[in-house]
mmCIF file of C-alpha atoms and ligand atoms in Angstrom:
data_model
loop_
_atom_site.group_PDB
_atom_site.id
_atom_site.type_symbol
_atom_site.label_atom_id
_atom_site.label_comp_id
_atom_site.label_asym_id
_atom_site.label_seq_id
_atom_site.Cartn_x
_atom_site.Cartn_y
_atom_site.Cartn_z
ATOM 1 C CA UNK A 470 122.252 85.043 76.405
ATOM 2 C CA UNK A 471 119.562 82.614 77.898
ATOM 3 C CA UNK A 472 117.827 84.783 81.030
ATOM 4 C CA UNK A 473 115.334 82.375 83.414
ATOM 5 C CA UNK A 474 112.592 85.131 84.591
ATOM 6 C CA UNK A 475 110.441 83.556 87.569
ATOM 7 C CA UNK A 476 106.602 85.144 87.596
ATOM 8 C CA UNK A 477 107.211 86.292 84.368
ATOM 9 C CA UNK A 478 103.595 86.012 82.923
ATOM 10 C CA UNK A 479 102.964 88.712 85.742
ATOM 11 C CA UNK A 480 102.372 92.341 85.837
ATOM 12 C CA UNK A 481 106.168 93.413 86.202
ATOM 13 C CA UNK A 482 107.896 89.411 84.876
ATOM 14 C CA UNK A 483 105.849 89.908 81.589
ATOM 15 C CA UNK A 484 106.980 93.406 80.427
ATOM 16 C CA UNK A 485 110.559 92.925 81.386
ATOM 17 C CA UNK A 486 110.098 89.966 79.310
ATOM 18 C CA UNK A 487 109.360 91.726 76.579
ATOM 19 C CA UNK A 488 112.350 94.017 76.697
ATOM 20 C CA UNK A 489 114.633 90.552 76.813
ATOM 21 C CA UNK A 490 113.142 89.539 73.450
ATOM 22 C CA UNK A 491 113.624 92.656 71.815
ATOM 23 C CA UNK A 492 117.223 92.634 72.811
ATOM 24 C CA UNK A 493 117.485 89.133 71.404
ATOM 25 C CA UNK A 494 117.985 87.482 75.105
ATOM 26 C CA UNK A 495 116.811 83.864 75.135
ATOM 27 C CA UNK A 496 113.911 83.874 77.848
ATOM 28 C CA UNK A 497 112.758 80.733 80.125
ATOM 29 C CA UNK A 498 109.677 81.968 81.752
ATOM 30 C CA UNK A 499 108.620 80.454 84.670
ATOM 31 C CA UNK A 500 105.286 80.500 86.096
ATOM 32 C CA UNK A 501 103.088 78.834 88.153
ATOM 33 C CA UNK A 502 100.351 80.554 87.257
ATOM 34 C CA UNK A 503 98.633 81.558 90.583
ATOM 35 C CA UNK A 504 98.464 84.915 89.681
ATOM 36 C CA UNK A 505 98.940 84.983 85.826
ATOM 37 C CA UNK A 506 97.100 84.272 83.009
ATOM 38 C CA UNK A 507 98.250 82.362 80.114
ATOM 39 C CA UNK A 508 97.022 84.121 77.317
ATOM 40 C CA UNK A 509 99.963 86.467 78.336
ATOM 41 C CA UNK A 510 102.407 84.030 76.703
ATOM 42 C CA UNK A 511 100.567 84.925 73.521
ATOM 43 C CA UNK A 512 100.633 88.674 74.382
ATOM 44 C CA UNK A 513 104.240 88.675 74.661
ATOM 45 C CA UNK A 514 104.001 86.909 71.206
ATOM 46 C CA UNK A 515 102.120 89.080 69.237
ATOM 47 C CA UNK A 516 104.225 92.076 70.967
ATOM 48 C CA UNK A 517 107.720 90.872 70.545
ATOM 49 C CA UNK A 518 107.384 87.983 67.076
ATOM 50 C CA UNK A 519 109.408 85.356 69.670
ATOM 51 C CA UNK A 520 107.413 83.291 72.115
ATOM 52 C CA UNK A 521 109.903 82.304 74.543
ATOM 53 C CA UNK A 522 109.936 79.146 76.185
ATOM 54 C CA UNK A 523 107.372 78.272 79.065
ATOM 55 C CA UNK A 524 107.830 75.982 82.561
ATOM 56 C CA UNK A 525 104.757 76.331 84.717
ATOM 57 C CA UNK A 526 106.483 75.052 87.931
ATOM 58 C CA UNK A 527 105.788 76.328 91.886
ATOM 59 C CA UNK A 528 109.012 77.308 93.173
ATOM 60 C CA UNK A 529 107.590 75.874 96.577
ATOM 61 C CA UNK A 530 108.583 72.061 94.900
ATOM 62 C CA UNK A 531 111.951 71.851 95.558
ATOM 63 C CA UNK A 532 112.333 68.699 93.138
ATOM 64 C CA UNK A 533 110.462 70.362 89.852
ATOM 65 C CA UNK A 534 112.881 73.574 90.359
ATOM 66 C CA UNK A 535 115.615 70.965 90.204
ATOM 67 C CA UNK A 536 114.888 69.136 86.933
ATOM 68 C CA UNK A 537 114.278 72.275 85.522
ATOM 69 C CA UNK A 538 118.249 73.605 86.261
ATOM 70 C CA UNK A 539 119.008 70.241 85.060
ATOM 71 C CA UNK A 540 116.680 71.032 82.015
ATOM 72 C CA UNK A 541 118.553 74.652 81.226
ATOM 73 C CA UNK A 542 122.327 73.843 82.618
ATOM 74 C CA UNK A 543 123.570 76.812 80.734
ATOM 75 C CA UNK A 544 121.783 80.046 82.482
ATOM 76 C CA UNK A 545 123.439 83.421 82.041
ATOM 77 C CA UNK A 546 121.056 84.899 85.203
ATOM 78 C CA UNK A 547 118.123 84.980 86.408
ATOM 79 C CA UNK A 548 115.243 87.665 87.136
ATOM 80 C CA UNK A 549 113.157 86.684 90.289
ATOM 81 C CA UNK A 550 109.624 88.338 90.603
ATOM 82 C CA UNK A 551 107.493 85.079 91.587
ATOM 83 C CA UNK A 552 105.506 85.899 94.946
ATOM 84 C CA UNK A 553 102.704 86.625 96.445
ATOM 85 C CA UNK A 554 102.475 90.546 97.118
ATOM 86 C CA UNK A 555 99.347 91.837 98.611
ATOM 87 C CA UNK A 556 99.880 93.487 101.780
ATOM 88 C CA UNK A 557 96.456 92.449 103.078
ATOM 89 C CA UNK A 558 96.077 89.377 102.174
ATOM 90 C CA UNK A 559 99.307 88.276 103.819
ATOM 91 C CA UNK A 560 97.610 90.298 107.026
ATOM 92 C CA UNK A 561 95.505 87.416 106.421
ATOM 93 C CA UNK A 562 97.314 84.247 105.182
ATOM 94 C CA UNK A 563 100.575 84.723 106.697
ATOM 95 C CA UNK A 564 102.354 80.934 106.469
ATOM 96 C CA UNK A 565 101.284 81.301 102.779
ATOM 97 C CA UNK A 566 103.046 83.752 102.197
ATOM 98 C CA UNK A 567 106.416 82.945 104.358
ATOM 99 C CA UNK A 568 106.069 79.472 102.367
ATOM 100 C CA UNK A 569 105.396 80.799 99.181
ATOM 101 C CA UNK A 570 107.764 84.026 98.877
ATOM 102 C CA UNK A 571 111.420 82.654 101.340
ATOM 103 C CA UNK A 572 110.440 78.929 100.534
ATOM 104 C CA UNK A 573 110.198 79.444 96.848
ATOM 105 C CA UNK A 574 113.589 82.011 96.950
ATOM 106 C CA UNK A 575 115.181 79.608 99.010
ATOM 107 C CA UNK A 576 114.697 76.845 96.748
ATOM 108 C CA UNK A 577 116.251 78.990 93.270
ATOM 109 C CA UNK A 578 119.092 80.599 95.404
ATOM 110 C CA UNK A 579 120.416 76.855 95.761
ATOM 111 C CA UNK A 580 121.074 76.404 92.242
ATOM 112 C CA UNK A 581 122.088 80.063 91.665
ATOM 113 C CA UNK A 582 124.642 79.639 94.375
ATOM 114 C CA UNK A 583 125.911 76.727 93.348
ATOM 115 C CA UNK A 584 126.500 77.901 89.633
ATOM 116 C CA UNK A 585 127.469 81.111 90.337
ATOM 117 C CA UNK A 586 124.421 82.254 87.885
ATOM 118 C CA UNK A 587 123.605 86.140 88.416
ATOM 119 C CA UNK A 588 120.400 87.143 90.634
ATOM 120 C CA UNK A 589 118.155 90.510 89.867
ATOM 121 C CA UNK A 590 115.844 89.612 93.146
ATOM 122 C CA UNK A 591 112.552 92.214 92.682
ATOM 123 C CA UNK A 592 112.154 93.822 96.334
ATOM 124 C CA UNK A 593 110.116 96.751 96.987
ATOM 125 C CA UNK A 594 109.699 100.359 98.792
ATOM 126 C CA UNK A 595 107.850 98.584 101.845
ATOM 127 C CA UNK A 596 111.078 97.364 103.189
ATOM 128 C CA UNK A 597 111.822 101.256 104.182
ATOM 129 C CA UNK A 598 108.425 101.309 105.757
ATOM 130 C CA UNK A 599 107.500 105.042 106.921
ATOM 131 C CA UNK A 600 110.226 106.853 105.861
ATOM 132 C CA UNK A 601 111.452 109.423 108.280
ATOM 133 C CA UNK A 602 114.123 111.476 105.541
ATOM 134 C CA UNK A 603 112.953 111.911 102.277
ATOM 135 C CA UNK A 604 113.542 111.202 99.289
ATOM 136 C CA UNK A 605 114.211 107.936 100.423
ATOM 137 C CA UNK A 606 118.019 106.511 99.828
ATOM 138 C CA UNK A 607 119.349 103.178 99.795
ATOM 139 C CA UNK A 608 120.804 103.929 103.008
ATOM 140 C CA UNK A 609 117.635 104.627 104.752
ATOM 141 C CA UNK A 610 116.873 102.422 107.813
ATOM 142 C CA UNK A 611 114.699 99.815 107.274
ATOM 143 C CA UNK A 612 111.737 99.392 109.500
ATOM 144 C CA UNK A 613 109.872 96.560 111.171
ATOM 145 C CA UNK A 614 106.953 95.860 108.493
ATOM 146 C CA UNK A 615 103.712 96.105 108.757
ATOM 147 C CA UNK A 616 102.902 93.012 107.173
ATOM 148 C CA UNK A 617 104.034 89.243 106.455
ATOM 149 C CA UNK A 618 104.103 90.777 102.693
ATOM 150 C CA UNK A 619 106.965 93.345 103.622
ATOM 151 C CA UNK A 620 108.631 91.226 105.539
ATOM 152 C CA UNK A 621 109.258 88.611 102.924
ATOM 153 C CA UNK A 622 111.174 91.417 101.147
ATOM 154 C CA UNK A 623 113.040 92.375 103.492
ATOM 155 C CA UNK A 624 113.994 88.598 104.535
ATOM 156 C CA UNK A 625 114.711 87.874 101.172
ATOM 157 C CA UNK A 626 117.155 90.556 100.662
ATOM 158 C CA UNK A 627 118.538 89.287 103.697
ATOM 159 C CA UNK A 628 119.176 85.864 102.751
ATOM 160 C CA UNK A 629 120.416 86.876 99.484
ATOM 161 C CA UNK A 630 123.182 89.609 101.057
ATOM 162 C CA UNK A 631 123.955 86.297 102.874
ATOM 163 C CA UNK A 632 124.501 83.865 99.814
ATOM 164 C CA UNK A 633 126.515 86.830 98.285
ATOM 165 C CA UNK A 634 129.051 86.820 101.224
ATOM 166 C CA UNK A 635 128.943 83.428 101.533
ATOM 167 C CA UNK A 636 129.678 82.749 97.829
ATOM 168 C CA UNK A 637 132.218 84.252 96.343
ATOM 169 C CA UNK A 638 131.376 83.639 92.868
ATOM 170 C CA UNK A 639 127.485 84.505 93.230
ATOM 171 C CA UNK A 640 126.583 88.166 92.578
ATOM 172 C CA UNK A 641 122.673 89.966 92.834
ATOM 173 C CA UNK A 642 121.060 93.363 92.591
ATOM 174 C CA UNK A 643 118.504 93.792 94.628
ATOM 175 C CA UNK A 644 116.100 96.393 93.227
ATOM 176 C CA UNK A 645 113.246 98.258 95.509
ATOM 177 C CA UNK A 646 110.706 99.367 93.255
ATOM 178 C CA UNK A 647 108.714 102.087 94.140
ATOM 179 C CA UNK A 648 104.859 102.212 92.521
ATOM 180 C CA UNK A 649 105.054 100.757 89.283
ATOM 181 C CA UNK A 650 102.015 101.686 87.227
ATOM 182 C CA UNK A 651 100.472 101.640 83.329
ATOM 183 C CA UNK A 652 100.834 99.101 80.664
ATOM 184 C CA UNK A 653 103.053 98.265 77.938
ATOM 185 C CA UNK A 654 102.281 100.803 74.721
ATOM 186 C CA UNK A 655 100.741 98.311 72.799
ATOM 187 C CA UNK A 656 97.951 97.600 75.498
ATOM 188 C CA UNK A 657 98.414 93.989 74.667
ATOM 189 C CA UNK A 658 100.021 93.746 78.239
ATOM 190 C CA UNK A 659 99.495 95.502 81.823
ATOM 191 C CA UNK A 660 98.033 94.922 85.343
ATOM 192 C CA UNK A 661 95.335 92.398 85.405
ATOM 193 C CA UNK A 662 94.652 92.400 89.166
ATOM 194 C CA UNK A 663 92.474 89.689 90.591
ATOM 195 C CA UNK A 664 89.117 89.823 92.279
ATOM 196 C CA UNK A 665 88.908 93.776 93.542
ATOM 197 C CA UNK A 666 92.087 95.247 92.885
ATOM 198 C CA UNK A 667 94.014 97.143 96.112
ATOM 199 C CA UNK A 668 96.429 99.452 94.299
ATOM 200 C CA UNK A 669 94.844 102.825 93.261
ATOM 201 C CA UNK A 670 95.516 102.729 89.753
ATOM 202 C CA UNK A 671 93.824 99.395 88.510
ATOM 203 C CA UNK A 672 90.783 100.441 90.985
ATOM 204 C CA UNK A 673 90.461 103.820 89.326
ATOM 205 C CA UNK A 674 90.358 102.484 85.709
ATOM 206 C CA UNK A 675 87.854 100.096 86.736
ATOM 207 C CA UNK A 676 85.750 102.795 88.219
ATOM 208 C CA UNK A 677 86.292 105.080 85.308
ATOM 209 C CA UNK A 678 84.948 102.285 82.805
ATOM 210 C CA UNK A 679 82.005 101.338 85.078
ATOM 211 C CA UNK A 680 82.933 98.096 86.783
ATOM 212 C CA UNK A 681 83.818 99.686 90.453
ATOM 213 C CA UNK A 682 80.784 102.761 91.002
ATOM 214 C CA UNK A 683 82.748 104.954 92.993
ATOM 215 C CA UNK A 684 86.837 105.190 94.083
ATOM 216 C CA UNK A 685 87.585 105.829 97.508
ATOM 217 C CA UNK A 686 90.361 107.935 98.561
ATOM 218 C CA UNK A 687 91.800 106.756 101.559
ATOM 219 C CA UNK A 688 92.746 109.626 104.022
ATOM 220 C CA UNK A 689 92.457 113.295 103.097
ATOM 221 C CA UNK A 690 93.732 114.874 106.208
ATOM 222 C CA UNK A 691 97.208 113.405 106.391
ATOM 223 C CA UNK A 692 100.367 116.454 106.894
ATOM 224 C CA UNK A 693 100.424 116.538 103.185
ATOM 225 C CA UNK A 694 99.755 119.722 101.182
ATOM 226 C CA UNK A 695 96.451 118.157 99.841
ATOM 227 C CA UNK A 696 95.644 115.929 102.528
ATOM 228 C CA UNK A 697 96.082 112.834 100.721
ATOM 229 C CA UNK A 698 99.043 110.478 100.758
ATOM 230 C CA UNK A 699 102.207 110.503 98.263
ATOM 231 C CA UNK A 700 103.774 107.943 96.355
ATOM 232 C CA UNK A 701 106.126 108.083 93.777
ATOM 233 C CA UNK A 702 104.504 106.339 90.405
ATOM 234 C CA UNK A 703 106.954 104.908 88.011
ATOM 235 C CA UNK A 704 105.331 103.902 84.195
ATOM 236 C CA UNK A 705 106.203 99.616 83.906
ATOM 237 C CA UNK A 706 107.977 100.366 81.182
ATOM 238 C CA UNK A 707 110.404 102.670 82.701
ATOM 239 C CA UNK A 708 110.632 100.387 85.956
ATOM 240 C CA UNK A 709 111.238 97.111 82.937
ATOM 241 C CA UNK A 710 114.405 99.148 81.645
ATOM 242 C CA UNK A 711 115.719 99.248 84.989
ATOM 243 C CA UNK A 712 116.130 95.495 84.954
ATOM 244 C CA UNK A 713 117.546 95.347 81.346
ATOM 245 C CA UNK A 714 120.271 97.639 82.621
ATOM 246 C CA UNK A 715 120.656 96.153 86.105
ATOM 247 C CA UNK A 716 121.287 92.646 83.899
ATOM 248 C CA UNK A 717 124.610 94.313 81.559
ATOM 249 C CA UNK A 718 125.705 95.534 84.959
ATOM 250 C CA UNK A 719 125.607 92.077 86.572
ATOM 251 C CA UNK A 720 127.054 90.156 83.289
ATOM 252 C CA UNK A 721 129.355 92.829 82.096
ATOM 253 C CA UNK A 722 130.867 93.746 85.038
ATOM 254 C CA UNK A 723 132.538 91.894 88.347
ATOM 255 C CA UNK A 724 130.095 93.742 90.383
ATOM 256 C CA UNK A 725 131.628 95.252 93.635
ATOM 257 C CA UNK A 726 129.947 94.825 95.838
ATOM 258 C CA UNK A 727 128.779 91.368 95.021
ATOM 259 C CA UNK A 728 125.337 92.516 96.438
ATOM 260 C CA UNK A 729 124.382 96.057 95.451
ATOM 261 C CA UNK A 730 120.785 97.892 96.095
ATOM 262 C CA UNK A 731 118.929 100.260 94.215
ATOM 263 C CA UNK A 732 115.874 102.171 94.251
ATOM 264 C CA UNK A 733 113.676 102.186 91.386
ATOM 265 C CA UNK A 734 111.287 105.181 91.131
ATOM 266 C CA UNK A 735 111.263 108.669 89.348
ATOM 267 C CA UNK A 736 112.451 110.726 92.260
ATOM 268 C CA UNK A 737 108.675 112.966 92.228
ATOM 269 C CA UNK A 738 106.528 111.988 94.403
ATOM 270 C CA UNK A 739 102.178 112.787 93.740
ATOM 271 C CA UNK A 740 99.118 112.776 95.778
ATOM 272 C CA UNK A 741 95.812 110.192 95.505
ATOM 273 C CA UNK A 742 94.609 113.383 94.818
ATOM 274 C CA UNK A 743 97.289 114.827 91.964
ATOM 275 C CA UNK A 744 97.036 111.851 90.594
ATOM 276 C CA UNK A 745 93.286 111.559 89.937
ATOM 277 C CA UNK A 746 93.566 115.022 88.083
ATOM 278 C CA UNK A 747 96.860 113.694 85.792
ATOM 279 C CA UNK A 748 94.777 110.791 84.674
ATOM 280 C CA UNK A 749 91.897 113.291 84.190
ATOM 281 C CA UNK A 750 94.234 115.890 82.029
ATOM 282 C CA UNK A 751 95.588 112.969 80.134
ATOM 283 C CA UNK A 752 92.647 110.909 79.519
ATOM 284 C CA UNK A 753 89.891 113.504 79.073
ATOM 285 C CA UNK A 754 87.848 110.861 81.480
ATOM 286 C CA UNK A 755 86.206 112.096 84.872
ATOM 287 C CA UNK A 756 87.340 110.074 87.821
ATOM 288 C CA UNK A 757 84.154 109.737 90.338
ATOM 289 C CA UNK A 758 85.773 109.330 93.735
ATOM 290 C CA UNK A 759 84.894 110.030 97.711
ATOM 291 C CA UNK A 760 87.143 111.381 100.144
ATOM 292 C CA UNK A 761 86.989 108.142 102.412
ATOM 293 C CA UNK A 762 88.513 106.607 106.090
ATOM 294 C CA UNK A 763 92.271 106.416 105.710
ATOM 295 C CA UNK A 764 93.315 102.820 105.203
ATOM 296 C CA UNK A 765 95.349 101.140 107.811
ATOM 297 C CA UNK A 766 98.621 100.159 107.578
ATOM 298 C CA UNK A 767 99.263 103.078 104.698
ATOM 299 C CA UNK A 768 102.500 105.364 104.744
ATOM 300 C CA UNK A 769 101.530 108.711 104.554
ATOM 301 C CA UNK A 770 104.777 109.995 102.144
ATOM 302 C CA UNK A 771 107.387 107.718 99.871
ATOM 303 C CA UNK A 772 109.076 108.945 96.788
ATOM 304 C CA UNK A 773 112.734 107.388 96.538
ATOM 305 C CA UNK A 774 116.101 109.261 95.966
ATOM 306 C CA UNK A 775 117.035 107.928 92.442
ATOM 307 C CA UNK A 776 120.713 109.552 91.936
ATOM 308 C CA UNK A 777 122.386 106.009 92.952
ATOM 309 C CA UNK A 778 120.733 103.846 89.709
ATOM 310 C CA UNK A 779 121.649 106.971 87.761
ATOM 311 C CA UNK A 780 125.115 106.856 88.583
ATOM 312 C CA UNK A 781 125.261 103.217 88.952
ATOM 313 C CA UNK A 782 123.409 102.514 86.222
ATOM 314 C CA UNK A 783 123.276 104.798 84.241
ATOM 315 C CA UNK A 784 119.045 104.314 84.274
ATOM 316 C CA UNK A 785 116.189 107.378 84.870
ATOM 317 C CA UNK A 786 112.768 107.337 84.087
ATOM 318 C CA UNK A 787 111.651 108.665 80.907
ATOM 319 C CA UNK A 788 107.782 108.942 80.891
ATOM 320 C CA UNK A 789 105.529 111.191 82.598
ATOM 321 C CA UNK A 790 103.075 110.050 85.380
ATOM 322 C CA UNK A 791 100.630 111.433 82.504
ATOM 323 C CA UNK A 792 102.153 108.649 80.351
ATOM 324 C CA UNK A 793 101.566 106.140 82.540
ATOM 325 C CA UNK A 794 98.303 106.812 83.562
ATOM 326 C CA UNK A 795 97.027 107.511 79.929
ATOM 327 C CA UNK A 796 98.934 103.956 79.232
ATOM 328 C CA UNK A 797 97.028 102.173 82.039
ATOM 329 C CA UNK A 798 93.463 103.969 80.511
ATOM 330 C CA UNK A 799 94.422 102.584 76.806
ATOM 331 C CA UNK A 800 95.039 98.997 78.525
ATOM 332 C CA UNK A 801 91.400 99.095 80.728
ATOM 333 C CA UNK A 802 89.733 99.826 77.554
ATOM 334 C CA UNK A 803 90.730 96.731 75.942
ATOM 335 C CA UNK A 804 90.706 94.549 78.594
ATOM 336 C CA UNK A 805 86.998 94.052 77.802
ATOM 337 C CA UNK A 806 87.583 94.190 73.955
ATOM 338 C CA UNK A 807 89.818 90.685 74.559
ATOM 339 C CA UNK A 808 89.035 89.282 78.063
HETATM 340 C C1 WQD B 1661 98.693 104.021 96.766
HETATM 341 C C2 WQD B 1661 97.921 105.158 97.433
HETATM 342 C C3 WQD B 1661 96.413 104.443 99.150
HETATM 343 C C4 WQD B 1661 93.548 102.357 96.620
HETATM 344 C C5 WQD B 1661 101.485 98.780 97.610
HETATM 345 C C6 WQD B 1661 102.441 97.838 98.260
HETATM 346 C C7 WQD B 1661 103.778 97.944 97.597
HETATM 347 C C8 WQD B 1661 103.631 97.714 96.122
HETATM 348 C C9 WQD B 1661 102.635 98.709 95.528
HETATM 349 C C10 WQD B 1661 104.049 95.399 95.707
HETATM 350 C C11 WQD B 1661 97.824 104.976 98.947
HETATM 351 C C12 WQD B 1661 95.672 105.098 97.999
HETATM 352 C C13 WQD B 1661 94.657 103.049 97.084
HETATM 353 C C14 WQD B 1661 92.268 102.970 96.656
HETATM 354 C C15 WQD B 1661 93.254 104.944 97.579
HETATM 355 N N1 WQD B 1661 103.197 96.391 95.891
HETATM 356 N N2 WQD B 1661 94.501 104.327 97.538
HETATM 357 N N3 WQD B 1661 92.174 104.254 97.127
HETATM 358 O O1 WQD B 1661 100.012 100.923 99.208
HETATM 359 O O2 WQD B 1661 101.657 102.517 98.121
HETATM 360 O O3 WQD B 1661 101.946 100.092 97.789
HETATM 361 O O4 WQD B 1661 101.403 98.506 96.234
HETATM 362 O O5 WQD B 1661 105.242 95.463 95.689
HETATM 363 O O6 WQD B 1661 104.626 96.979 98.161
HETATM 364 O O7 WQD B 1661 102.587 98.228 99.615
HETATM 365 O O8 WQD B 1661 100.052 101.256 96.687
HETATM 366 O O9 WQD B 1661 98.277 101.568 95.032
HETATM 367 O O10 WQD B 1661 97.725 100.335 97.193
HETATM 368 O O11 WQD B 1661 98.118 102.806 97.230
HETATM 369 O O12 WQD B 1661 93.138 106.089 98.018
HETATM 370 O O13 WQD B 1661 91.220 102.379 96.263
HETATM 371 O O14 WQD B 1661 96.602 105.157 96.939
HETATM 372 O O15 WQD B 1661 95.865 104.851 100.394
HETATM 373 O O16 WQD B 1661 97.900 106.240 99.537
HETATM 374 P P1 WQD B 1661 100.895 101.264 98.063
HETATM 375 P P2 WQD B 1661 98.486 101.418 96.494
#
């Protein structure tokens, strides 16, 4: 089987990559490198014994994603996680992002479509927004987003329920991913944010092993039993699986419907707060942190309903949030150890 995974020297692309290799899956990765690092090719490597074939190419040039269908004419699917996804920055640089994220799915749905070559499109909790029912189903209402970032995902589900409807023969799973956090068991792979990283996790690692002095939690009088906001953190490895089981669904099976949507989390949400004192209990490390200004923009409570990829799927996460956390610790430490 010959699998095309787009951003797939990134956090989430490189560790699903992994799993492909392992399961003997021919994998095209595709990258254009904005927010990847080479070296992971290597990684994957020295993890798996198969270095799969590279293509750095920007999904924004219509022409390069051509040649390279023309390149690969036998595809079995695809796995789409190329984009830009920092809610902030696309506060700030919104056209990039509408260019980057819908220009660059708009320009790999045309061959998809046209071969009628499976889609796993990586979408996120932030289409749901704040949540009013919780858990969170599949059938929750989607909000207006709060940002350019959130919006792309929801547009791009959107224009892929489309292509499904409009071609018969073209089938996707669209998968909303909850928090994914931690790094592959070796530590050879994980979350290598850029510049100062906004997700908790990465930030409190840093902190922990002296680059960041202090972690800030944001809010600590929201209606939450600790005052502190609640997300539900899924271990990369668990949130990798998903795909590997999403992609026998989508080969094995005519999919009905042709567009189907699931949510990708452990069904337990945890606080800033619970969190800090898992990675404490697991690591053995003291977290410094300040209660801080609640940041703006933030949902105060999302943890998903998971029963659907269960059924579906026959997927449910496996590790502990003390797992994850004690993975994402492990992969810090060496980050310095080989830059
Ligand atoms: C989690 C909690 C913060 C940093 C975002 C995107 C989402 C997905 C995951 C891409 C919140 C608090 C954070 C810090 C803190 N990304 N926090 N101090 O905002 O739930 O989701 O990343 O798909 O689409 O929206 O994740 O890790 O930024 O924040 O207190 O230094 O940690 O307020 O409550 P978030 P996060």
């Amino acid at each position: 089987m010959k699998i095309l995974v787009t951003g797939g020297l990134g956090y989430i692309g490189s560790h699903v990559s992994v799993l492909l290799l392992e399961k003997g899956v021919d994998v095209i990765i595709l990258d254009n490198l904005d927010n990847a690092r080479i070296e992971v090719l290597d990684r994957i490597e020295a993890i798996t014994g198969k270095r799969p074939i590279f293509e750095q190419v920007d999904l924004k040039d219509q022409n390069l994603v051509k040649a390279l269908f023309a390149t690969y004419p036998d595809l079995d699917g695809c796995i789409h996680f190329a984009a830009h996804k920092a809610v902030g920055e696309s506060l700030k640089q919104p056209l990039r992002y509408y260019e980057n994220n819908i220009g660059g799915l708009i320009h790999i749905l045309k061959p998809l479509t046209r071969q009628g070559i499976p889609l796993i499109f990586s979408s996120s909790c932030t289409v749901y927004g704040q949540a009013q029912e919780l858990p969170i189903t599949e059938e929750t209402p989607l909000k207006p987003s709060s940002s350019p970032y959130g919006f792309t995902k929801q547009m791009g589900e959107q224009i892929i329920q489309d292509s499904c409807i409009a071609n018969p023969n073209f089938r996707a799973i669209l998968l909303r991913y909850f928090n994914p956090v931690g790094a592959h068991p070796t530590a050879q792979i994980g979350e290598y944010p850029q510049g100062i990283p906004q997700n908790l996790v990465p930030f409190l690692t840093q902190t922990v092993i002296g680059k960041r002095p202090i972690l800030k939690v944001f809010g600590s009088d929201y209606d939450t039993p600790d005052g502190t906001c609640i997300r539900d953190y899924i271990h990369v490895m668990d949130l990798a699986q998903a795909h590997i089981e999403s992609l026998n669904h989508l080969i094995s099976s005519s999919q009905s419907p042709s567009c189907e949507i699931f949510n990708v989390g452990t069904g337990t949400g945890a606080s800033v707060l619970e969190l800090i004192q898992a990675f404490e209990d697991a690591t053995g490390e003291k977290v410094p942190y300040t209660l801080s200004a609640p940041r703006a923009g933030d949902t105060v409570v999302a943890f998903a309903d998971v029963t659907k990829i269960e059924r579906k799927l026959g997927w449910k996460a496996q590790y502990t949030l003390h797992e994850a956390l004690k993975s994402a610790w492990d992969w810090e430490k060496q980050i310095d150890k080989n830059p």
